[in-house]
PDB file of C-alpha atoms in Angstrom:
ATOM      1  CA  MET F  24      16.192 151.083-108.766  1.00  0.00           C
ATOM      2  CA  PRO F  25      13.303 153.107-106.790  1.00  0.00           C
ATOM      3  CA  SER F  26      10.909 155.573-109.483  1.00  0.00           C
ATOM      4  CA  ASP F  27      10.041 157.528-106.938  1.00  0.00           C
ATOM      5  CA  VAL F  28      13.872 158.611-106.259  1.00  0.00           C
ATOM      6  CA  ALA F  29      15.238 161.399-107.968  1.00  0.00           C
ATOM      7  CA  ILE F  30      18.264 160.810-110.173  1.00  0.00           C
ATOM      8  CA  THR F  31      20.395 162.992-112.340  1.00  0.00           C
ATOM      9  CA  PRO F  32      21.097 161.788-116.617  1.00  0.00           C
ATOM     10  CA  LEU F  33      24.651 161.827-115.525  1.00  0.00           C
ATOM     11  CA  LEU F  34      24.383 158.969-112.697  1.00  0.00           C
ATOM     12  CA  ARG F  35      21.794 157.034-114.521  1.00  0.00           C
ATOM     13  CA  ASP F  36      24.033 156.998-117.563  1.00  0.00           C
ATOM     14  CA  LEU F  37      27.083 156.029-115.352  1.00  0.00           C
ATOM     15  CA  ALA F  38      25.136 153.265-113.720  1.00  0.00           C
ATOM     16  CA  ALA F  39      23.822 151.700-117.006  1.00  0.00           C
ATOM     17  CA  GLN F  40      27.357 151.669-118.159  1.00  0.00           C
ATOM     18  CA  PHE F  41      29.232 150.651-114.484  1.00  0.00           C
ATOM     19  CA  PRO F  42      25.994 148.200-113.129  1.00  0.00           C
ATOM     20  CA  ALA F  43      26.649 146.777-109.763  1.00  0.00           C
ATOM     21  CA  TYR F  44      25.515 143.367-108.480  1.00  0.00           C
ATOM     22  CA  ASP F  45      22.519 143.079-106.389  1.00  0.00           C
ATOM     23  CA  ALA F  46      24.739 141.858-103.612  1.00  0.00           C
ATOM     24  CA  ARG F  47      22.085 141.150-101.303  1.00  0.00           C
ATOM     25  CA  SER F  48      19.871 138.562-103.277  1.00  0.00           C
ATOM     26  CA  LEU F  49      23.169 136.447-104.215  1.00  0.00           C
ATOM     27  CA  TRP F  50      23.489 135.810-100.610  1.00  0.00           C
ATOM     28  CA  ASN F  51      20.545 135.262-100.091  1.00  0.00           C
ATOM     29  CA  GLU F  52      20.390 132.792-102.864  1.00  0.00           C
ATOM     30  CA  ALA F  53      23.548 131.337-101.784  1.00  0.00           C
ATOM     31  CA  VAL F  54      22.259 130.515 -98.243  1.00  0.00           C
ATOM     32  CA  ASP F  55      19.031 129.734 -99.329  1.00  0.00           C
ATOM     33  CA  ALA F  56      20.343 127.224-101.768  1.00  0.00           C
ATOM     34  CA  ALA F  57      22.666 125.749 -98.660  1.00  0.00           C
ATOM     35  CA  SER F  58      19.767 125.721 -96.345  1.00  0.00           C
ATOM     36  CA  SER F  59      18.710 123.400 -98.765  1.00  0.00           C
ATOM     37  CA  LEU F  60      20.883 120.843 -98.242  1.00  0.00           C
ATOM     38  CA  PRO F  61      20.971 120.641 -94.340  1.00  0.00           C
ATOM     39  CA  ARG F  62      22.784 117.679 -94.045  1.00  0.00           C
ATOM     40  CA  HIS F  63      25.534 118.429 -96.637  1.00  0.00           C
ATOM     41  CA  ARG F  64      29.234 119.379 -95.179  1.00  0.00           C
ATOM     42  CA  GLY F  65      31.799 120.197 -96.264  1.00  0.00           C
ATOM     43  CA  ALA F  66      35.597 118.209 -96.114  1.00  0.00           C
ATOM     44  CA  ASP F  67      36.404 119.769 -92.985  1.00  0.00           C
ATOM     45  CA  GLY F  68      33.010 118.899 -91.265  1.00  0.00           C
ATOM     46  CA  GLU F  69      31.130 122.368 -91.323  1.00  0.00           C
ATOM     47  CA  ASP F  70      27.480 122.915 -92.173  1.00  0.00           C
ATOM     48  CA  LEU F  71      27.148 124.798 -95.616  1.00  0.00           C
ATOM     49  CA  ALA F  72      24.460 126.678 -95.008  1.00  0.00           C
ATOM     50  CA  ASP F  73      26.130 128.144 -91.077  1.00  0.00           C
ATOM     51  CA  ALA F  74      29.161 128.501 -92.722  1.00  0.00           C
ATOM     52  CA  LEU F  75      27.796 131.016 -95.720  1.00  0.00           C
ATOM     53  CA  ALA F  76      25.639 132.600 -93.427  1.00  0.00           C
ATOM     54  CA  THR F  77      28.562 133.207 -90.974  1.00  0.00           C
ATOM     55  CA  LEU F  78      30.253 134.593 -93.917  1.00  0.00           C
ATOM     56  CA  ARG F  79      27.436 137.201 -95.032  1.00  0.00           C
ATOM     57  CA  LEU F  80      27.165 138.222 -91.614  1.00  0.00           C
ATOM     58  CA  ALA F  81      31.094 139.086 -91.434  1.00  0.00           C
ATOM     59  CA  MET F  82      30.968 140.698 -94.411  1.00  0.00           C
ATOM     60  CA  LYS F  83      28.147 142.788 -94.458  1.00  0.00           C
ATOM     61  CA  GLY F  84      29.258 145.989 -92.870  1.00  0.00           C
ATOM     62  CA  GLU F  85      31.845 146.586 -95.179  1.00  0.00           C
ATOM     63  CA  VAL F  86      32.091 150.256 -96.135  1.00  0.00           C
ATOM     64  CA  VAL F  87      33.222 151.168 -99.836  1.00  0.00           C
ATOM     65  CA  ALA F  88      32.110 154.924-100.463  1.00  0.00           C
ATOM     66  CA  PHE F  89      33.087 158.524-102.263  1.00  0.00           C
ATOM     67  CA  HIS F  90      33.455 161.367 -99.788  1.00  0.00           C
ATOM     68  CA  LYS F  91      30.717 163.836-100.266  1.00  0.00           C
ATOM     69  CA  TYR F  92      33.328 166.539-101.500  1.00  0.00           C
ATOM     70  CA  LEU F  93      35.515 166.723-103.945  1.00  0.00           C
ATOM     71  CA  ASP F  94      38.751 168.246-103.160  1.00  0.00           C
ATOM     72  CA  ILE F  95      39.130 171.089-106.087  1.00  0.00           C
ATOM     73  CA  LYS F  96      41.928 173.700-106.739  1.00  0.00           C
ATOM     74  CA  PRO F  97      42.656 176.152-109.832  1.00  0.00           C
ATOM     75  CA  ALA F  98      45.508 174.903-111.610  1.00  0.00           C
ATOM     76  CA  GLU F  99      48.043 176.603-114.007  1.00  0.00           C
ATOM     77  CA  GLY F 100      48.540 176.657-117.931  1.00  0.00           C
ATOM     78  CA  ALA F 101      44.801 176.573-119.534  1.00  0.00           C
ATOM     79  CA  ALA F 102      44.053 178.507-123.020  1.00  0.00           C
ATOM     80  CA  ALA F 103      42.788 182.065-123.045  1.00  0.00           C
ATOM     81  CA  GLY F 104      38.777 181.904-122.301  1.00  0.00           C
ATOM     82  CA  SER F 105      39.267 178.971-119.981  1.00  0.00           C
ATOM     83  CA  ARG F 106      40.546 177.885-116.704  1.00  0.00           C
ATOM     84  CA  ARG F 107      42.294 174.276-115.477  1.00  0.00           C
ATOM     85  CA  TRP F 108      41.519 172.466-112.184  1.00  0.00           C
ATOM     86  CA  LEU F 109      42.785 170.103-110.288  1.00  0.00           C
ATOM     87  CA  VAL F 110      40.177 167.778-108.975  1.00  0.00           C
ATOM     88  CA  ARG F 111      41.040 165.510-106.097  1.00  0.00           C
ATOM     89  CA  VAL F 112      38.139 162.436-105.554  1.00  0.00           C
ATOM     90  CA  PRO F 113      39.124 161.107-102.379  1.00  0.00           C
ATOM     91  CA  LEU F 114      36.865 157.246-101.600  1.00  0.00           C
ATOM     92  CA  THR F 115      37.047 155.646 -98.520  1.00  0.00           C
ATOM     93  CA  LEU F 116      37.375 151.567 -97.790  1.00  0.00           C
ATOM     94  CA  PHE F 117      36.452 149.555 -95.176  1.00  0.00           C
ATOM     95  CA  PRO F 118      36.918 145.361 -95.918  1.00  0.00           C
ATOM     96  CA  ARG F 119      35.816 142.726 -93.176  1.00  0.00           C
ATOM     97  CA  ARG F 120      37.830 140.407 -94.843  1.00  0.00           C
ATOM     98  CA  ASP F 121      41.059 138.736 -93.834  1.00  0.00           C
ATOM     99  CA  HIS F 122      43.438 140.238 -96.223  1.00  0.00           C
ATOM    100  CA  GLY F 123      41.601 143.423 -96.974  1.00  0.00           C
ATOM    101  CA  PHE F 124      40.828 144.279-101.331  1.00  0.00           C
ATOM    102  CA  THR F 125      43.275 143.073-103.631  1.00  0.00           C
ATOM    103  CA  ARG F 126      42.093 145.455-106.580  1.00  0.00           C
ATOM    104  CA  VAL F 127      40.075 148.110-106.667  1.00  0.00           C
ATOM    105  CA  GLU F 128      38.890 150.262-109.767  1.00  0.00           C
ATOM    106  CA  CYS F 129      37.258 153.402-109.913  1.00  0.00           C
ATOM    107  CA  ALA F 130      35.406 155.005-113.117  1.00  0.00           C
ATOM    108  CA  LEU F 131      34.519 159.041-112.839  1.00  0.00           C
ATOM    109  CA  GLN F 132      32.155 160.654-115.625  1.00  0.00           C
ATOM    110  CA  PHE F 133      32.152 164.830-115.883  1.00  0.00           C
ATOM    111  CA  ALA F 134      29.253 166.744-118.062  1.00  0.00           C
ATOM    112  CA  ALA F 135      27.807 169.945-118.294  1.00  0.00           C
ATOM    113  CA  PRO F 136      24.105 169.420-118.351  1.00  0.00           C
ATOM    114  CA  ARG F 137      23.090 173.126-117.617  1.00  0.00           C
ATOM    115  CA  ASP F 138      24.618 175.659-119.636  1.00  0.00           C
ATOM    116  CA  GLY F 139      26.595 173.687-122.548  1.00  0.00           C
ATOM    117  CA  GLY F 140      29.664 174.629-121.615  1.00  0.00           C
ATOM    118  CA  ARG F 141      32.940 173.322-122.977  1.00  0.00           C
ATOM    119  CA  PHE F 142      35.079 171.333-121.045  1.00  0.00           C
ATOM    120  CA  ARG F 143      37.823 168.634-121.406  1.00  0.00           C
ATOM    121  CA  VAL F 144      39.617 166.048-119.185  1.00  0.00           C
ATOM    122  CA  ILE F 145      43.578 166.340-119.948  1.00  0.00           C
ATOM    123  CA  ASP F 146      44.629 164.440-117.547  1.00  0.00           C
ATOM    124  CA  ALA F 147      44.375 161.459-114.527  1.00  0.00           C
ATOM    125  CA  MET F 148      46.065 160.713-111.704  1.00  0.00           C
ATOM    126  CA  PRO F 149      47.045 158.623-108.729  1.00  0.00           C
ATOM    127  CA  VAL F 150      47.990 160.850-105.984  1.00  0.00           C
ATOM    128  CA  ASP F 151      51.228 161.309-104.674  1.00  0.00           C
ATOM    129  CA  ARG F 152      52.200 157.546-103.505  1.00  0.00           C
ATOM    130  CA  SER F 153      54.109 158.946-100.222  1.00  0.00           C
ATOM    131  CA  GLU F 154      51.399 161.736-100.047  1.00  0.00           C
ATOM    132  CA  THR F 155      48.782 161.181 -97.214  1.00  0.00           C
ATOM    133  CA  LEU F 156      45.551 163.481 -96.372  1.00  0.00           C
ATOM    134  CA  ALA F 157      45.451 165.919 -93.740  1.00  0.00           C
ATOM    135  CA  GLU F 158      44.321 163.755 -90.171  1.00  0.00           C
ATOM    136  CA  ALA F 159      41.171 166.773 -90.218  1.00  0.00           C
ATOM    137  CA  ALA F 160      40.029 164.457 -93.208  1.00  0.00           C
ATOM    138  CA  MET F 161      39.711 161.745 -90.491  1.00  0.00           C
ATOM    139  CA  GLY F 162      36.081 163.468 -90.070  1.00  0.00           C
ATOM    140  CA  ALA F 163      35.306 164.201 -93.886  1.00  0.00           C
ATOM    141  CA  GLU F 164      31.595 162.956 -94.852  1.00  0.00           C
ATOM    142  CA  LEU F 165      30.772 159.704 -96.916  1.00  0.00           C
ATOM    143  CA  GLN F 166      28.250 159.938 -99.584  1.00  0.00           C
ATOM    144  CA  VAL F 167      26.087 157.295 -99.533  1.00  0.00           C
ATOM    145  CA  GLU F 168      22.741 159.066-101.358  1.00  0.00           C
ATOM    146  CA  ALA F 169      24.224 158.023-104.610  1.00  0.00           C
ATOM    147  CA  SER F 170      24.366 154.555-104.362  1.00  0.00           C
ATOM    148  CA  ALA F 171      20.944 154.183-102.743  1.00  0.00           C
ATOM    149  CA  LYS F 172      19.578 156.077-105.690  1.00  0.00           C
ATOM    150  CA  ALA F 173      21.714 153.978-108.066  1.00  0.00           C
ATOM    151  CA  GLY F 174      19.969 150.787-106.686  1.00  0.00           C
ATOM    152  CA  ALA F 175      23.125 149.720-104.741  1.00  0.00           C
ATOM    153  CA  PRO F 176      22.984 151.184-100.981  1.00  0.00           C
ATOM    154  CA  ILE F 177      25.577 150.865 -98.342  1.00  0.00           C
ATOM    155  CA  ALA F 178      24.967 149.336 -94.544  1.00  0.00           C
ATOM    156  CA  ILE F 179      25.596 153.161 -93.290  1.00  0.00           C
ATOM    157  CA  PRO F 180      23.158 155.378 -92.895  1.00  0.00           C
ATOM    158  CA  VAL F 181      23.569 159.828 -94.201  1.00  0.00           C
ATOM    159  CA  GLY F 182      25.747 161.798 -92.310  1.00  0.00           C
ATOM    160  CA  SER F 183      27.908 159.024 -91.596  1.00  0.00           C
ATOM    161  CA  THR F 184      31.967 160.070 -91.232  1.00  0.00           C
ATOM    162  CA  VAL F 185      35.374 158.231 -92.001  1.00  0.00           C
ATOM    163  CA  ALA F 186      35.060 157.836 -87.865  1.00  0.00           C
ATOM    164  CA  SER F 187      31.706 156.771 -87.587  1.00  0.00           C
ATOM    165  CA  ALA F 188      32.183 154.533 -90.509  1.00  0.00           C
ATOM    166  CA  SER F 189      35.021 153.201 -88.882  1.00  0.00           C
ATOM    167  CA  ALA F 190      33.754 152.732 -86.030  1.00  0.00           C
ATOM    168  CA  LYS F 191      30.884 150.522 -87.582  1.00  0.00           C
ATOM    169  CA  VAL F 192      32.920 148.300 -89.193  1.00  0.00           C
ATOM    170  CA  TYR F 193      36.055 147.670 -86.694  1.00  0.00           C
ATOM    171  CA  GLY F 194      33.932 149.052 -83.108  1.00  0.00           C
ATOM    172  CA  SER F 195      36.893 152.157 -82.811  1.00  0.00           C
ATOM    173  CA  GLY F 196      37.085 154.973 -84.733  1.00  0.00           C
ATOM    174  CA  LYS F 197      40.874 154.449 -85.738  1.00  0.00           C
ATOM    175  CA  ALA F 198      41.893 158.031 -84.396  1.00  0.00           C
ATOM    176  CA  ASN F 199      45.895 157.249 -86.382  1.00  0.00           C
ATOM    177  CA  PHE F 200      43.700 156.462 -89.674  1.00  0.00           C
ATOM    178  CA  LYS F 201      45.962 157.545 -92.585  1.00  0.00           C
ATOM    179  CA  TYR F 202      45.589 158.213 -96.005  1.00  0.00           C
ATOM    180  CA  THR F 203      47.314 156.714 -98.492  1.00  0.00           C
ATOM    181  CA  VAL F 204      48.619 154.531-101.890  1.00  0.00           C
ATOM    182  CA  GLN F 205      51.594 154.029-101.217  1.00  0.00           C
ATOM    183  CA  ARG F 206      53.695 150.974-102.765  1.00  0.00           C
ATOM    184  CA  ALA F 207      50.004 150.392-104.845  1.00  0.00           C
ATOM    185  CA  ALA F 208      50.162 149.807-108.077  1.00  0.00           C
ATOM    186  CA  VAL F 209      48.056 152.299-110.368  1.00  0.00           C
ATOM    187  CA  VAL F 210      46.968 152.914-113.423  1.00  0.00           C
ATOM    188  CA  SER F 211      44.703 155.205-114.853  1.00  0.00           C
ATOM    189  CA  GLU F 212      43.491 156.789-118.317  1.00  0.00           C
ATOM    190  CA  VAL F 213      41.465 159.720-119.461  1.00  0.00           C
ATOM    191  CA  VAL F 214      38.492 158.275-121.441  1.00  0.00           C
ATOM    192  CA  GLY F 215      36.851 160.438-124.270  1.00  0.00           C
ATOM    193  CA  GLY F 216      38.395 163.663-122.944  1.00  0.00           C
ATOM    194  CA  THR F 217      35.080 163.059-120.241  1.00  0.00           C
ATOM    195  CA  GLY F 218      35.746 160.700-117.841  1.00  0.00           C
ATOM    196  CA  ALA F 219      38.680 159.158-116.384  1.00  0.00           C
ATOM    197  CA  LEU F 220      39.290 155.257-114.943  1.00  0.00           C
ATOM    198  CA  TRP F 221      41.698 154.165-112.440  1.00  0.00           C
ATOM    199  CA  ARG F 222      42.562 150.202-111.466  1.00  0.00           C
ATOM    200  CA  LEU F 223      44.516 149.830-107.809  1.00  0.00           C
ATOM    201  CA  GLU F 224      45.977 146.570-107.087  1.00  0.00           C
ATOM    202  CA  ASN F 225      48.818 145.001-105.263  1.00  0.00           C
ATOM    203  CA  PRO F 226      47.948 141.192-105.153  1.00  0.00           C
ATOM    204  CA  SER F 227      51.316 140.675-103.683  1.00  0.00           C
ATOM    205  CA  ARG F 228      50.477 142.586-100.381  1.00  0.00           C
ATOM    206  CA  PRO F 229      46.618 142.761-100.238  1.00  0.00           C
ATOM    207  CA  ASP F 230      46.330 144.885 -96.907  1.00  0.00           C
ATOM    208  CA  GLU F 231      47.811 148.030 -98.576  1.00  0.00           C
ATOM    209  CA  LEU F 232      44.102 148.525-100.146  1.00  0.00           C
ATOM    210  CA  ALA F 233      42.600 147.123 -97.001  1.00  0.00           C
ATOM    211  CA  ALA F 234      41.421 150.216 -93.964  1.00  0.00           C
ATOM    212  CA  GLU F 235      42.908 152.780 -96.133  1.00  0.00           C
ATOM    213  CA  GLY F 236      41.403 155.944 -97.956  1.00  0.00           C
ATOM    214  CA  HIS F 237      42.292 156.746-101.422  1.00  0.00           C
ATOM    215  CA  GLN F 238      42.656 159.447-103.501  1.00  0.00           C
ATOM    216  CA  LEU F 239      42.395 160.151-107.350  1.00  0.00           C
ATOM    217  CA  ALA F 240      42.674 162.831-109.238  1.00  0.00           C
ATOM    218  CA  VAL F 241      41.889 164.497-112.493  1.00  0.00           C
ATOM    219  CA  VAL F 242      42.971 167.684-114.464  1.00  0.00           C
ATOM    220  CA  ILE F 243      39.861 169.808-116.052  1.00  0.00           C
ATOM    221  CA  GLU F 244      39.904 172.110-118.549  1.00  0.00           C
ATOM    222  CA  ALA F 245      37.146 173.458-118.586  1.00  0.00           C
ATOM    223  CA  ASP F 246      35.622 177.521-119.902  1.00  0.00           C
ATOM    224  CA  GLU F 247      35.298 180.480-117.350  1.00  0.00           C
ATOM    225  CA  ARG F 248      31.543 180.299-117.140  1.00  0.00           C
ATOM    226  CA  CYS F 249      31.204 176.382-117.544  1.00  0.00           C
ATOM    227  CA  SER F 250      28.892 174.830-114.932  1.00  0.00           C
ATOM    228  CA  LEU F 251      29.929 171.147-114.323  1.00  0.00           C
ATOM    229  CA  ASP F 252      28.888 167.696-112.825  1.00  0.00           C
ATOM    230  CA  ALA F 253      30.527 164.492-111.979  1.00  0.00           C
ATOM    231  CA  ALA F 254      29.174 161.349-110.891  1.00  0.00           C
ATOM    232  CA  GLY F 255      31.735 158.284-109.646  1.00  0.00           C
ATOM    233  CA  TYR F 256      31.270 154.658-109.691  1.00  0.00           C
ATOM    234  CA  VAL F 257      34.011 152.234-107.241  1.00  0.00           C
ATOM    235  CA  LYS F 258      34.244 148.522-106.894  1.00  0.00           C
ATOM    236  CA  ALA F 259      36.620 146.272-104.769  1.00  0.00           C
ATOM    237  CA  TYR F 260      37.508 143.259-105.378  1.00  0.00           C
ATOM    238  CA  SER F 261      39.695 140.060-103.299  1.00  0.00           C
ATOM    239  CA  GLU F 262      41.357 137.383-103.737  1.00  0.00           C
ATOM    240  CA  VAL F 263      39.026 134.005-103.032  1.00  0.00           C
ATOM    241  CA  GLN F 264      41.393 132.281-100.877  1.00  0.00           C
ATOM    242  CA  TRP F 265      39.305 134.182 -97.810  1.00  0.00           C
ATOM    243  CA  LEU F 266      36.705 131.641 -98.476  1.00  0.00           C
ATOM    244  CA  SER F 267      36.955 127.740 -96.703  1.00  0.00           C
ATOM    245  CA  SER F 268      37.399 124.964 -98.469  1.00  0.00           C
ATOM    246  CA  SER F 269      34.197 123.797 -98.204  1.00  0.00           C
ATOM    247  CA  VAL F 270      32.251 126.744 -99.457  1.00  0.00           C
ATOM    248  CA  THR F 271      34.507 127.301-102.686  1.00  0.00           C
ATOM    249  CA  ASN F 272      33.505 123.537-103.339  1.00  0.00           C
ATOM    250  CA  PHE F 273      29.900 124.397-102.870  1.00  0.00           C
ATOM    251  CA  LEU F 274      29.931 127.343-104.705  1.00  0.00           C
ATOM    252  CA  LYS F 275      30.680 125.345-108.064  1.00  0.00           C
ATOM    253  CA  ASN F 276      27.109 123.996-107.761  1.00  0.00           C
ATOM    254  CA  LEU F 277      25.448 127.209-107.454  1.00  0.00           C
ATOM    255  CA  GLY F 278      24.112 129.076-110.287  1.00  0.00           C
ATOM    256  CA  ASP F 279      26.293 130.963-113.015  1.00  0.00           C
ATOM    257  CA  THR F 280      25.278 134.345-112.025  1.00  0.00           C
ATOM    258  CA  VAL F 281      26.320 133.587-107.897  1.00  0.00           C
ATOM    259  CA  ARG F 282      29.150 131.542-109.048  1.00  0.00           C
ATOM    260  CA  ARG F 283      30.883 134.177-110.607  1.00  0.00           C
ATOM    261  CA  TYR F 284      29.862 136.815-108.043  1.00  0.00           C
ATOM    262  CA  PHE F 285      32.910 135.151-106.203  1.00  0.00           C
ATOM    263  CA  ALA F 286      35.037 133.723-108.461  1.00  0.00           C
ATOM    264  CA  GLU F 287      35.181 137.790-109.484  1.00  0.00           C
ATOM    265  CA  GLY F 288      36.265 137.987-105.734  1.00  0.00           C
ATOM    266  CA  ALA F 289      32.358 139.078-104.191  1.00  0.00           C
ATOM    267  CA  PRO F 290      32.788 142.758-104.992  1.00  0.00           C
ATOM    268  CA  VAL F 291      31.427 145.574-102.989  1.00  0.00           C
ATOM    269  CA  GLU F 292      30.636 149.105-104.906  1.00  0.00           C
ATOM    270  CA  ALA F 293      29.376 152.202-104.255  1.00  0.00           C
ATOM    271  CA  TYR F 294      28.405 155.136-106.387  1.00  0.00           C
ATOM    272  CA  GLY F 295      28.979 159.236-105.688  1.00  0.00           C
ATOM    273  CA  GLU F 296      27.634 162.455-107.408  1.00  0.00           C
ATOM    274  CA  TRP F 297      28.619 166.161-107.294  1.00  0.00           C
ATOM    275  CA  ARG F 298      26.814 168.565-108.545  1.00  0.00           C
ATOM    276  CA  ASP F 299      28.117 172.021-109.935  1.00  0.00           C
ATOM    277  CA  ILE F 300      31.742 171.548-108.716  1.00  0.00           C
ATOM    278  CA  LEU F 301      32.862 174.796-109.967  1.00  0.00           C
ATOM    279  CA  ALA F 302      30.546 176.749-107.995  1.00  0.00           C
ATOM    280  CA  GLY F 303      32.394 178.546-105.523  1.00  0.00           C
ATOM    281  CA  ASP F 304      35.747 180.794-104.271  1.00  0.00           C
ATOM    282  CA  PHE F 305      38.898 177.643-104.549  1.00  0.00           C
ATOM    283  CA  SER F 306      41.429 180.141-104.208  1.00  0.00           C
ATOM    284  CA  ALA F 307      42.108 178.632-100.202  1.00  0.00           C
ATOM    285  CA  SER F 308      40.256 175.202 -99.793  1.00  0.00           C
ATOM    286  CA  PRO F 309      37.119 173.396-101.080  1.00  0.00           C
ATOM    287  CA  PRO F 310      34.100 173.187 -99.798  1.00  0.00           C
ATOM    288  CA  GLY F 311      32.733 170.711 -96.842  1.00  0.00           C
ATOM    289  CA  PRO F 312      34.021 170.030 -93.471  1.00  0.00           C
ATOM    290  CA  ALA F 313      38.093 169.433 -92.600  1.00  0.00           C
ATOM    291  CA  GLY F 314      38.320 169.949 -96.322  1.00  0.00           C
ATOM    292  CA  ALA F 315      37.283 166.999 -97.161  1.00  0.00           C
TER     293      ALA F 315
END
């Protein structure tokens, strides 16, 4: 992590709890190792160095990112002297592998660093599985700054929207893009009253965790004047069947770190952070473009 890049204590703690792979170095190590055996070919006759280099290039543009703005609305049922908020967390996945992602894990942590106000996360939910976000959210801006701060930059420029990221990965803006978690198995839990964890998976139909956006949610009860920050971590995996048999056999001879990285499904990761999320008037629509 660059020492000259500002990072909040909340994001630093989350990054320490959920450290990212240095995927770039792992890929370089794998390709360099294959290049040291230029005459070695797999059972199907393909050169391993070429196969790994092609695979790295194909996956280089993958995008996993939180949106820059959370969707926050007042919720009913708060105790006296406090308010309840429904906080929805949009995230976007753009895989470039044959079968998309088969599992996605997400962690969210909250803190009240400035005023020390009291709060608690009282529920963690997947969005209704039949619900889709408005197509206006297609223009939502993705958050890449936090990933860079945490030392895990994603390969899209600051200010990218869902549409521009789609164009970068797939060559088109996909104007009919839909956000849904339909039929995906979702597990969610509140952690320590200050955060939440989610796991989305559908190994039988991995295309359902492919080019989609997903919206997770928590309910927070906080003092009426509480100032709240949030940090998030998302990690997406795939099954290893998208690797050729030659590459799979070669990976068995690599170091433990590289082998574990591929055995876990070559995860793609991102961090997000949001400051003073309860500031403003949420009676109509949340801050940010198109209700992102």
